[in-house]
Amino acid sequence: MDKLGLSRRAFAAQAAALGAALAFGGASAQARPVARGERRDLFPQGVASGDPRPDSVILWTRRAPDAGVASHRLTVEVASDPKFGKLVARGDVAVTAATDWTCRFLAAGLKPGREYWYRFIDEAGNASRVGRTLTAPADDDDRPARFVFVSCQDVTQGACNAYRRMLYEDARRPRAEQLGFVLHLGDFFYELVWYPEERPGGVERGRRLRDIVRYPHGEKVGAFHIPTDLDDYRTAYRGYLLDPDLQDARAQWPFVPVWDNHEFSWQSFQSQQIVGGKVRPAQTLKVAASQAWYEYQPARVRKAGSGDVFVPPSVENKPLTDLDARGVGQEPNNLAAIKALQIQRAFRYGKNIDMILTDNRSFGSPGGDYSGLPEIKFNAIPEHMLEVLDQAQAYNGGNPPAVIRVGDGLEFPNPHTKAPPEAYLGLEQMAWFKDRLRAAKAPWKIWGHSFGTLTGRTDPQNLPAAFADRWPKGAGYGVINGAYGVEHGEIFDMVRAEGITGLAIVAGDRHSFWAGYPSKTLPPRAFDPVGVEFITGSISAQGAAEVYELTLPKDRPLRPLYIYDKPDGSMQSTYDMTLMHGVRSSFVLKETGDPAKARAARNPELAPHLRFVDHGGHGYTMVRASPHELEAEFVCIPRPLERSETDDGGPLIYRVAHRVSLWKPGEPPLLRQEILEGDPGLAI
C-alpha cells in the first residue's frame, strides 16, 4: 500500500475514534458537487472548527431539516484559498435527527501552520457560509504562538461585543501575529433562563432579557426555567448559536472548548443536581447534557462507540453511594453518566505550548455539610476554619480534629471528620493530569482550567472597632473563595518537588479578570509561588461589581468594602481593593476619595499572590507564548448591555499586559505589569 493509502487508513481510524466523518485529499477531493449559492438560512447555526493539530482539524455545521425529510447529504470542501480554487480535502456524510442534524468532520492530511477555508454543500447544491480555520504549527516551530481564552457568555442578558472586538483587532494584524485559536473555558450557555414576560418590564437585575431560549419540556424552579431532557439542551445551543458575533467568531478561528457547570446544571456535582437546596439524582440529565455538548462543539473528545451518533448509555437516576477517597461515587449509574463523554485532553501547539485541559465538574465531590455552622456576621470564612472543613477527612494527613477552634473563643464539633475533601479532578483524572504535566516538554505548560485556583481573601481582623463584633477575635484572615486545598496542594507540591517550570493556569468562570501566582499557602505562612495564573472576564455574564451596584443597600454599614459612592453620585467597585489591599484601604478611599492614599494604607501580607483583580471586567484575554516569555493581555470592554453598532465592537475600558520570563527550577516567577491603554481603576 502506498503512503497516501496508509495515511488515509490512519486518519480514518482517528475519525472513527472521534465520532467524525473523514474529509481527505487525493482524487476524492476533486469529485466536487456543484454549489449553486450560499444559503445561510439553511445552516442557521453557522459553521465552526475546533481542536487544531498540525495535520488536521475538526469541522462542524448544522443543516436545518426540510419538512418531511429523513436525512440530508452533506459534502464538506476544504480549500487552500477562500474562493475554493484549490481543493485539498473533501468528505460527505448523511445528517439526521439522531445528531440534531449536526455533523463533525475530521479534515485530515493538512499542512501545519496554514490557513484553510471550508464550506458545506447539501444534496441540492445549497452551500453554508464559508469558514476559515488554521492548523496548529509543527511541534518544532518556535515562532511565538498566540491564542485567546474566553468564558461565560449569556446571550439572554447581554451582547457578544467581545467577539466583535476580537474579530476587528485580529483582522488588522499581520498574518504572523494573528490568533491561532480560541480556548473556550466553559459556560458556553446558561441553562438557567428567565423568560422576559415573567420579569417586571422584561428586565432582571438591570439587564434586558432576550427571548432566545424557550425549553420545549423545561421545568420552572423559582424564577428560572431549567432543562429537563436532550431536546431542551439542544434548544439552548441552537438559540445561542444564532448570535451573529458568536457565529462569526466560530467561523473565523478554531475553538478549543471545555465545559464548566452551566452546560449541565449550575449547582451540581458528578451526576447530581442541587435544586431548591436539595440533592436530586440526575444521571439521565447529565448524559443528555453531554450528548448535546458533543453534538454542538467541534472537539476531540472520547465517547463510547464509533461513528458520528452519540449513543447514550442506559442509566437510572440514583443517589451516590460508595464514595472513594476524593468523593467520586462508585455507583454504576453515576460512573456511566460522568464517563459518557470525556473531555479532558492534552495537545502540543508548536514548540512553545503544551496545553492540558481538565474536566473540573464531572468528578466534583459532594463535600460535607456546611449547614449549622456558627454564625459569622462578615461575608467570609476564617481561613483555618475553611481549611479544616474543606480538607475534611484528609486534613492533617488523615487526622482531622474532632473540634474546630477559631480565634480566641469560637469552637464547635467538626462535622467533616468522615466526609471526603472538597475535590474536583478525582483520583483517576488527577493521575492523568500529573502524568501529562510531567511529560510536557514545551517551555510553557498551560493548564486550561474552568474556574481557577487563586484564593480571594480579606482581612476583617483589621475592621474599625465599630465593627469588631462582625469577626471572631483572633480569627485572622477570611477567605471568599479558596477551596480544594487537598488537590491544589498535591499539584503544587509536585511542581515544586520535581522542578517543573513554566506552569501557567488560564481560567474563567469568575466573571472577573485576575492575575497572580498560585501558592499552596499564604502569609503569615509560606508564600511559595509555583507558576502564574490568569482569569478572564466574562463575555457577557454579570460580574459581582455590577450586581453590588444594583442590589447593595445604600445604608449597609460595610458598603465601603464593596462600593465607593463618589461625590458626583456615581459608583466605583471597591471589592477588588478589599481583596488586594485590605479593608483599611477601602475605608480610606471612602474617607479621602484618593486611590493613592488608599493603596498606601494597604496590608502587604494580605495578597502578595495577586497583581490584578477586576470584578467589573468583560472581554477576553490574549496570550502570546515565545520560547522565553509568556504574555497575557486583558482586553476589557464596557458592560455589553446591547450589541455594539460599530464594527469594532465599541470602545475599550483598558488593555493591560502581564508578562513573565521563563524561570528556572527553584526560582519564583515574576510578573511584570504594563497598562497599554485606558484606565483599570482600582484593579491594581
XYZ file of C-alpha atoms in Angstrom:
684
model
C 0.000 0.000 0.000
C 1.339 3.457 -0.875
C 1.989 6.256 1.646
C -1.277 8.022 0.785
C -3.222 4.834 1.488
C -1.527 4.337 4.832
C -2.262 7.935 5.815
C -5.872 7.580 4.843
C -6.261 4.447 6.947
C -4.637 6.142 9.949
C -6.855 9.214 9.643
C -9.936 7.040 9.119
C -9.172 5.313 12.425
C -8.750 8.706 14.096
C -12.031 9.952 12.680
C -13.883 6.839 13.854
C -12.476 7.242 17.368
C -13.613 10.872 17.423
C -17.077 10.119 16.097
C -16.409 12.115 12.932
C -16.611 11.587 9.196
C -13.343 11.847 7.290
C -12.512 14.652 4.856
C -9.324 13.818 2.994
C -7.341 14.797 -0.098
C -6.353 12.875 -3.210
C -8.692 12.043 -6.045
C -11.770 12.258 -3.803
C -11.104 15.935 -3.206
C -11.652 16.651 -6.881
C -15.031 14.919 -7.207
C -16.839 18.133 -6.491
C -20.555 18.788 -6.146
C -21.934 21.898 -7.815
C -22.529 24.711 -5.322
C -25.459 26.816 -6.513
C -25.050 29.530 -3.937
C -24.801 30.388 -0.270
C -27.931 29.705 1.793
C -27.166 30.709 5.369
C -30.823 30.282 6.270
C -30.455 26.531 5.727
C -27.403 26.450 8.022
C -28.768 28.805 10.723
C -26.165 27.952 13.395
C -23.293 28.663 11.015
C -20.078 26.682 10.760
C -17.239 26.011 13.160
C -13.882 24.299 13.512
C -12.040 23.048 16.545
C -9.104 21.350 18.216
C -6.473 22.057 15.533
C -3.472 19.772 15.101
C -0.596 20.217 12.633
C -2.229 17.850 10.135
C -5.950 18.048 10.871
C -8.869 19.935 12.379
C -12.483 19.154 13.297
C -15.140 20.874 11.132
C -18.793 21.304 12.154
C -22.136 22.550 10.930
C -25.875 22.013 11.324
C -28.169 21.715 8.309
C -31.700 22.543 9.462
C -34.097 19.820 8.260
C -36.501 20.378 5.399
C -40.072 19.389 6.148
C -40.739 15.711 5.781
C -37.169 14.557 5.077
C -35.400 11.787 6.984
C -31.867 12.949 6.170
C -29.713 15.395 4.271
C -26.498 14.511 2.472
C -23.729 16.998 3.204
C -20.389 17.393 1.493
C -17.586 19.374 3.086
C -14.969 21.082 0.946
C -11.646 22.300 2.332
C -9.516 24.614 0.212
C -6.243 26.479 0.471
C -7.858 29.662 -0.869
C -11.094 31.481 0.038
C -12.509 31.109 -3.496
C -12.096 27.300 -3.404
C -9.884 27.266 -6.469
C -7.627 24.587 -4.943
C -9.464 21.918 -3.024
C -7.303 19.952 -0.573
C -9.854 17.754 1.209
C -13.400 16.557 0.735
C -15.830 14.273 2.513
C -19.528 13.546 2.713
C -21.965 12.220 5.281
C -25.702 11.956 5.927
C -27.138 14.035 8.768
C -30.323 13.079 10.591
C -32.345 13.835 13.684
C -30.091 11.407 15.603
C -27.458 14.181 15.858
C -29.954 17.056 15.751
C -28.881 17.483 12.115
C -25.305 18.347 13.055
C -22.165 16.785 11.625
C -18.484 16.557 12.514
C -15.689 16.016 10.002
C -12.028 15.337 10.626
C -10.334 17.343 7.870
C -7.048 15.460 7.583
C -3.861 15.392 5.570
C -3.377 19.146 6.008
C -0.145 21.091 6.413
C 0.973 22.680 9.711
C 0.518 26.359 10.482
C -1.715 27.048 7.459
C -4.948 28.880 6.753
C -7.738 26.865 5.165
C -11.272 27.670 4.089
C -14.198 25.282 4.240
C -17.898 25.073 3.436
C -20.695 22.530 3.477
C -22.936 21.760 0.484
C -26.187 19.830 0.646
C -27.570 17.406 -1.932
C -29.362 20.253 -3.735
C -26.208 22.371 -4.041
C -27.070 24.795 -1.252
C -23.895 25.989 0.467
C -23.242 27.135 4.007
C -21.321 30.281 4.772
C -17.571 29.913 4.290
C -15.495 29.253 7.388
C -11.811 29.889 7.934
C -9.659 27.656 10.077
C -5.994 27.198 10.936
C -3.911 24.149 11.632
C -1.525 24.088 14.576
C 2.146 24.834 13.937
C 4.560 21.920 13.739
C 5.894 20.628 17.043
C 9.347 22.105 16.330
C 8.057 25.550 15.250
C 9.456 28.004 17.815
C 7.732 31.116 16.494
C 5.526 32.859 19.099
C 2.123 31.210 19.465
C -0.996 33.303 20.059
C -4.456 32.439 21.293
C -7.252 33.980 23.338
C -9.247 32.447 26.150
C -12.850 33.286 26.984
C -15.757 32.111 29.125
C -19.236 32.888 30.409
C -21.431 34.117 27.583
C -25.073 34.680 28.498
C -26.706 35.950 25.325
C -30.125 36.088 27.008
C -28.861 39.026 29.116
C -26.087 40.650 27.115
C -24.229 41.013 23.849
C -21.132 39.318 22.440
C -19.305 42.575 21.734
C -16.082 40.983 22.949
C -16.062 38.699 19.918
C -16.660 41.687 17.641
C -13.673 43.477 19.162
C -11.589 40.318 18.817
C -12.503 39.957 15.140
C -11.859 43.626 14.408
C -8.432 43.714 16.001
C -7.209 40.410 14.598
C -8.121 41.359 11.027
C -5.773 44.344 11.305
C -2.738 42.389 12.471
C -0.088 40.974 10.161
C -0.772 37.313 9.406
C 2.187 36.193 11.543
C 0.706 37.975 14.584
C -2.869 36.770 14.283
C -4.587 34.417 16.696
C -4.254 30.680 16.247
C -7.308 29.535 18.217
C -9.900 30.474 20.824
C -9.823 28.497 24.076
C -13.375 28.455 25.455
C -13.293 27.550 29.130
C -16.971 26.908 29.592
C -20.372 28.337 30.382
C -20.938 28.402 26.633
C -24.593 28.833 27.539
C -26.546 29.347 30.769
C -29.156 26.696 31.433
C -30.920 28.982 33.933
C -33.290 31.109 31.848
C -35.587 33.954 32.818
C -38.495 34.369 30.416
C -38.913 38.098 29.690
C -42.675 38.270 30.239
C -42.258 36.828 33.748
C -39.956 39.598 34.995
C -41.022 43.233 35.609
C -40.593 45.123 32.353
C -38.681 42.198 30.850
C -35.664 43.201 32.960
C -33.671 41.261 35.544
C -31.012 42.942 37.722
C -30.730 45.840 35.293
C -30.370 43.672 32.172
C -32.861 43.459 29.322
C -33.906 39.847 28.820
C -33.787 38.415 25.301
C -36.310 35.789 24.239
C -33.704 33.393 22.845
C -34.185 30.110 24.728
C -37.608 28.535 25.321
C -37.434 25.000 26.616
C -39.939 22.656 24.959
C -40.109 20.490 28.104
C -38.347 22.537 30.778
C -39.103 22.899 34.462
C -39.663 26.115 36.364
C -37.760 26.429 39.637
C -38.371 29.717 41.392
C -37.944 32.432 38.777
C -35.828 30.247 36.478
C -36.623 27.765 33.769
C -34.207 24.831 33.546
C -33.749 21.981 31.022
C -35.144 18.522 31.692
C -34.076 16.475 28.656
C -31.966 16.305 25.495
C -34.379 18.428 23.451
C -34.058 21.241 25.985
C -30.253 21.270 25.872
C -30.262 21.180 22.079
C -32.696 24.095 22.084
C -30.266 26.157 24.148
C -27.371 25.535 21.765
C -29.487 26.291 18.715
C -30.660 29.575 20.234
C -27.214 30.734 21.364
C -25.627 29.960 18.002
C -27.969 32.376 16.264
C -25.945 35.200 17.820
C -24.135 36.850 14.885
C -20.929 37.735 16.725
C -20.517 34.329 18.351
C -21.244 32.722 14.990
C -18.693 34.956 13.223
C -16.023 34.049 15.772
C -16.628 30.326 15.343
C -16.367 30.781 11.576
C -13.074 32.697 11.845
C -10.966 30.620 14.247
C -10.817 27.072 15.513
C -12.263 26.831 19.022
C -10.864 24.571 21.731
C -13.769 24.061 24.163
C -14.308 22.554 27.594
C -17.384 22.801 29.759
C -17.988 24.405 33.123
C -21.092 23.929 35.276
C -23.871 25.653 33.319
C -23.627 23.256 30.386
C -25.206 20.724 32.762
C -26.597 22.350 35.880
C -25.490 25.375 37.894
C -25.405 23.697 41.298
C -24.302 20.183 40.558
C -21.650 17.595 41.273
C -20.984 14.461 39.239
C -24.426 13.303 38.059
C -26.357 15.035 40.827
C -28.260 18.330 40.726
C -28.999 20.616 43.623
C -32.436 22.107 43.058
C -34.119 24.210 45.720
C -31.385 23.286 48.174
C -31.980 19.537 47.789
C -29.837 16.963 46.011
C -31.596 15.376 43.067
C -30.128 12.313 41.280
C -29.857 13.266 37.583
C -27.842 10.665 35.681
C -30.148 10.794 32.661
C -29.881 14.578 32.522
C -26.083 14.512 32.820
C -25.925 12.157 29.841
C -28.318 14.361 27.856
C -26.202 17.446 28.582
C -23.070 15.599 27.477
C -24.715 14.428 24.264
C -25.833 17.949 23.320
C -22.353 19.328 24.075
C -20.807 16.656 21.863
C -23.216 17.449 19.031
C -22.551 21.192 19.072
C -18.856 21.515 19.974
C -16.096 20.647 17.456
C -13.739 18.880 19.855
C -11.592 15.735 20.006
C -13.358 14.058 22.887
C -13.993 10.444 23.839
C -17.334 8.694 23.841
C -18.410 5.085 23.687
C -18.513 3.534 20.236
C -17.535 4.823 16.820
C -19.490 6.828 14.291
C -20.969 10.294 14.466
C -24.031 9.423 16.544
C -23.730 9.681 20.320
C -25.293 6.525 21.757
C -26.191 7.374 25.360
C -25.528 4.737 27.999
C -28.580 3.358 29.709
C -28.645 4.886 33.189
C -31.076 5.328 36.059
C -31.261 8.263 38.423
C -29.684 7.014 41.638
C -28.142 8.706 44.702
C -24.368 8.490 45.035
C -23.032 5.554 47.020
C -19.626 4.151 47.932
C -17.597 7.341 47.684
C -13.882 6.925 47.031
C -11.153 8.929 48.780
C -11.902 12.031 46.672
C -15.668 11.746 46.873
C -16.447 10.190 43.486
C -19.459 7.891 43.779
C -18.777 4.357 42.573
C -22.459 3.635 41.992
C -22.528 2.187 38.423
C -25.104 4.613 37.027
C -23.065 7.549 38.271
C -19.839 6.265 36.724
C -21.582 5.565 33.421
C -23.063 9.064 33.344
C -19.920 11.017 34.216
C -17.762 8.998 31.809
C -20.233 9.015 28.918
C -18.251 11.858 27.362
C -14.694 12.532 28.471
C -13.449 15.992 27.528
C -10.083 16.045 29.332
C -7.303 16.119 26.757
C -3.842 17.474 26.049
C -2.027 18.643 22.944
C 1.146 20.322 21.742
C 0.865 23.674 19.953
C 4.161 24.430 18.257
C 7.352 24.276 20.258
C 6.251 26.723 22.948
C 2.987 25.339 24.374
C 1.863 22.101 25.948
C -1.852 22.526 26.696
C -3.593 20.368 29.308
C -7.379 20.639 29.626
C -9.219 19.118 32.569
C -12.868 18.384 33.296
C -13.433 20.260 36.542
C -17.125 19.487 37.014
C -17.907 15.835 36.278
C -15.842 14.431 39.170
C -16.519 17.041 41.855
C -17.007 15.652 45.346
C -20.224 16.310 47.255
C -18.111 17.696 50.110
C -19.518 17.946 53.579
C -22.466 19.610 55.216
C -21.889 23.331 55.764
C -25.236 23.951 57.428
C -25.402 24.548 61.157
C -22.000 26.230 61.412
C -21.529 29.104 63.869
C -22.918 32.369 62.539
C -20.336 34.938 61.454
C -21.556 38.419 60.570
C -18.958 39.001 57.857
C -19.150 37.574 54.342
C -16.098 35.311 54.615
C -14.971 32.137 56.383
C -11.985 32.204 58.758
C -9.046 30.708 56.898
C -8.236 27.968 59.400
C -11.901 27.010 59.731
C -12.264 26.706 55.949
C -9.138 24.571 55.611
C -10.363 22.054 58.187
C -13.822 21.873 56.619
C -12.501 21.847 53.044
C -9.902 19.125 53.552
C -12.317 17.144 55.737
C -11.133 13.599 56.490
C -7.842 14.263 54.621
C -6.868 17.159 56.920
C -3.612 16.781 58.840
C -2.606 13.657 56.991
C -5.926 11.981 57.649
C -6.233 13.046 61.289
C -8.798 15.844 61.342
C -9.619 17.431 64.712
C -12.847 16.443 66.400
C -13.336 20.078 67.448
C -12.605 23.139 65.292
C -11.235 26.110 67.233
C -11.301 29.539 65.640
C -9.648 32.541 67.236
C -9.829 33.160 70.952
C -13.163 31.625 71.824
C -15.092 30.074 68.968
C -15.174 26.284 68.927
C -17.602 23.692 67.614
C -17.691 19.988 66.656
C -16.089 19.229 63.297
C -18.905 17.937 61.038
C -16.498 16.737 58.340
C -14.312 14.183 60.090
C -15.761 11.413 57.926
C -16.536 13.464 54.797
C -14.435 13.366 51.615
C -12.427 16.513 50.923
C -13.652 19.136 48.516
C -12.173 17.983 45.198
C -12.953 18.258 41.501
C -10.414 16.248 39.489
C -10.925 12.843 41.070
C -8.231 10.229 41.576
C -8.131 8.928 38.009
C -8.036 12.326 36.321
C -5.513 13.609 38.871
C -3.117 10.798 37.946
C -3.619 11.543 34.245
C -3.047 15.277 34.792
C 0.159 14.752 36.742
C 1.471 12.352 34.098
C 0.756 14.868 31.343
C 2.363 17.689 33.313
C 5.490 15.618 33.899
C 5.650 14.655 30.221
C 5.254 18.225 28.941
C 8.462 19.417 27.261
C 7.386 22.826 25.946
C 8.629 25.835 27.924
C 5.023 26.790 28.792
C 2.752 24.179 30.372
C -0.673 25.773 30.151
C -3.461 24.315 32.268
C -6.858 25.185 30.812
C -8.927 25.396 33.984
C -12.570 26.352 34.099
C -12.643 28.280 37.395
C -9.064 28.904 38.573
C -7.073 28.299 41.734
C -6.268 31.808 43.005
C -7.507 32.460 46.530
C -9.589 35.517 47.270
C -9.288 36.558 50.906
C -9.634 39.639 53.057
C -8.581 40.887 56.475
C -11.671 41.531 58.631
C -9.379 41.422 61.675
C -8.467 44.990 60.608
C -12.025 46.311 60.556
C -12.634 49.522 62.527
C -13.508 48.979 66.174
C -17.159 49.772 65.489
C -17.406 46.501 63.547
C -15.461 44.282 65.950
C -18.496 42.068 66.579
C -18.590 41.016 62.935
C -15.467 38.857 63.091
C -14.321 36.383 65.767
C -11.468 37.813 67.787
C -8.148 36.277 66.817
C -9.637 34.525 63.765
C -7.154 36.051 61.334
C -7.852 36.190 57.624
C -11.164 35.466 55.962
C -11.497 33.574 52.694
C -14.018 34.494 49.988
C -13.021 31.692 47.615
C -10.209 29.245 48.176
C -11.333 25.641 48.469
C -9.819 22.422 47.069
C -6.732 22.564 49.261
C -6.018 18.838 49.005
C -5.845 18.690 45.209
C -4.131 22.042 44.775
C -1.592 21.167 47.455
C -0.847 17.842 45.763
C -0.265 19.517 42.397
C 1.744 22.451 43.720
C 3.926 20.168 45.850
C 4.693 18.060 42.774
C 5.552 21.108 40.663
C 7.932 22.365 43.341
C 9.499 18.985 44.166
C 10.085 17.994 40.542
C 11.409 21.357 39.392
C 8.665 21.967 36.822
C 8.797 25.490 35.431
C 6.572 27.412 33.039
C 3.258 26.397 34.658
C 0.581 28.875 33.598
C -3.060 28.417 34.598
C -5.707 30.091 32.425
C -9.269 30.151 33.723
C -12.716 31.691 33.532
C -15.999 31.268 35.481
C -15.466 34.129 37.948
C -16.804 36.896 35.672
C -13.708 38.933 36.507
C -10.097 39.485 35.480
C -7.374 38.177 37.810
C -3.602 37.898 37.513
C -1.375 36.352 40.136
C 0.639 33.457 41.483
C -0.741 30.090 42.640
C 0.731 29.147 46.023
C -0.132 26.356 48.445
C -0.259 28.734 51.419
C -0.244 32.490 52.009
C 1.227 34.743 54.717
C 1.715 34.572 57.622
C 2.617 31.051 56.431
C 4.963 30.461 53.500
C 4.245 32.182 50.220
C 5.836 29.958 47.583
C 4.578 30.606 44.012
C 4.807 27.657 41.644
C 3.548 29.380 38.494
C 1.385 32.180 37.159
C -2.361 32.347 36.723
C -4.713 34.458 34.628
C -8.501 34.529 34.872
C -10.523 36.223 32.167
C -13.551 38.449 32.489
C -16.846 37.169 31.124
C -18.022 37.667 27.565
C -21.372 38.964 28.812
C -22.489 37.373 32.114
C -22.861 39.796 35.021
C -19.970 40.321 37.394
C -20.022 40.990 41.130
C -19.315 44.706 40.722
C -22.458 45.213 38.640
C -24.589 43.112 40.976
C -23.397 45.011 44.054
C -24.139 48.351 42.391
C -27.669 47.206 41.637
C -28.514 45.379 44.867
C -26.381 46.564 47.808
C -28.376 48.859 50.133
C -27.022 52.389 50.452
C -27.210 52.222 54.245
C -25.310 48.942 54.629
C -22.551 49.665 57.179
C -19.856 47.729 55.310
C -20.821 49.114 51.899
C -17.387 50.810 51.513
C -15.821 47.358 51.183
C -17.856 46.806 48.019
C -18.822 50.213 46.632
C -17.271 53.686 46.716
C -20.015 56.297 46.367
C -18.412 59.247 44.624
C -19.440 62.828 45.383
C -20.971 63.159 41.910
C -23.372 60.301 42.640
C -21.604 57.683 40.542
C -20.307 54.399 41.967
C -16.997 52.563 41.747
C -16.384 48.975 42.813
C -14.061 48.645 45.805
C -14.433 44.868 46.102
C -11.147 44.438 44.232
C -9.348 46.840 46.558
C -10.686 44.960 49.568
C -9.283 41.675 48.231
C -5.916 43.023 47.073
C -5.125 45.714 49.628
C -7.415 45.124 52.600
C -10.330 46.667 54.446
C -8.323 49.676 55.626
C -7.664 50.741 52.041
C -11.344 50.632 51.135
C -12.308 52.713 54.180
C -9.547 55.239 53.436
C -10.900 55.579 49.901
C -14.335 56.355 51.328
C -12.855 58.983 53.629
C -10.461 60.657 51.173
C -11.563 59.747 47.663
C -7.859 59.331 46.862
C -6.818 55.912 45.449
C -3.144 56.622 46.126
C -3.790 57.257 49.816
C -5.993 54.181 49.921
C -3.256 51.975 48.476
C -0.746 53.460 50.908
C -2.888 52.047 53.741
C -2.703 48.534 52.306
C -1.988 45.378 54.246
C 1.097 43.937 52.461
C 0.579 40.486 53.982
C -2.940 40.058 52.614
C -2.446 39.284 48.930
C 1.143 39.017 47.697
C -0.222 36.437 45.254
C -2.467 38.944 43.432
C -1.357 41.529 40.882
C -4.707 42.379 39.317
C -8.398 41.857 40.166
C -11.387 43.427 38.378
C -14.865 42.150 39.211
C -16.405 44.583 36.739
C -14.476 43.455 33.679
C -15.892 41.929 30.497
C -13.888 40.876 27.485
C -11.167 38.345 26.771
C -7.515 37.570 27.395
C -4.914 37.219 24.664
C -1.859 35.017 25.251
C 1.463 35.179 23.431
C 3.956 32.388 24.149
C 7.540 32.656 22.940
C 10.469 30.447 23.982
C 11.461 32.680 26.890
C 8.414 34.821 27.717
C 4.672 34.488 28.256
C 2.352 37.473 27.935
C -1.320 37.663 28.922
C -3.173 40.769 27.786
C -6.516 41.622 29.367
C -8.830 43.351 26.855
C -11.698 44.911 28.794
C -14.833 46.341 27.187
C -17.784 48.225 28.732
C -20.719 46.250 30.062
C -22.257 44.632 26.989
C -25.837 45.606 27.706
C -26.666 45.911 23.993
C -24.985 44.885 20.766
C -22.460 47.431 19.541
C -23.450 49.429 16.479
C -19.851 49.739 15.277
C -17.631 47.204 13.545
C -15.006 47.401 16.281
C -17.403 46.193 18.967
C -17.352 49.524 20.773
C -14.768 51.286 22.946
C -12.264 49.756 25.334
C -12.031 50.440 29.052
C -8.466 49.205 29.283
C -5.829 46.920 27.894
C -3.353 45.596 30.492
C -0.480 43.202 29.825
C 1.188 40.857 32.291
C 4.490 39.329 31.188
C 6.654 36.700 32.802
C 10.051 35.400 31.753
C 10.621 31.673 31.953
C 12.054 30.956 35.386
C 14.491 28.256 36.457
C 13.768 25.483 38.982
C 13.937 26.885 42.491
C 13.258 30.452 41.319
C 9.923 32.233 41.750
C 8.150 33.594 38.668
C 7.956 37.396 38.425
C 5.049 39.111 36.679
C 5.646 42.485 35.038
C 2.563 44.647 34.564
C 2.022 47.292 31.884
C -1.067 49.410 31.238
C -1.206 49.590 27.449
C -4.420 51.562 27.084
C -7.179 53.061 29.199
C -7.566 53.019 32.981
C -8.044 49.837 35.046
C -9.006 51.935 38.084
C -8.912 50.038 41.370
C -7.996 46.705 39.724
C -4.293 47.215 40.512
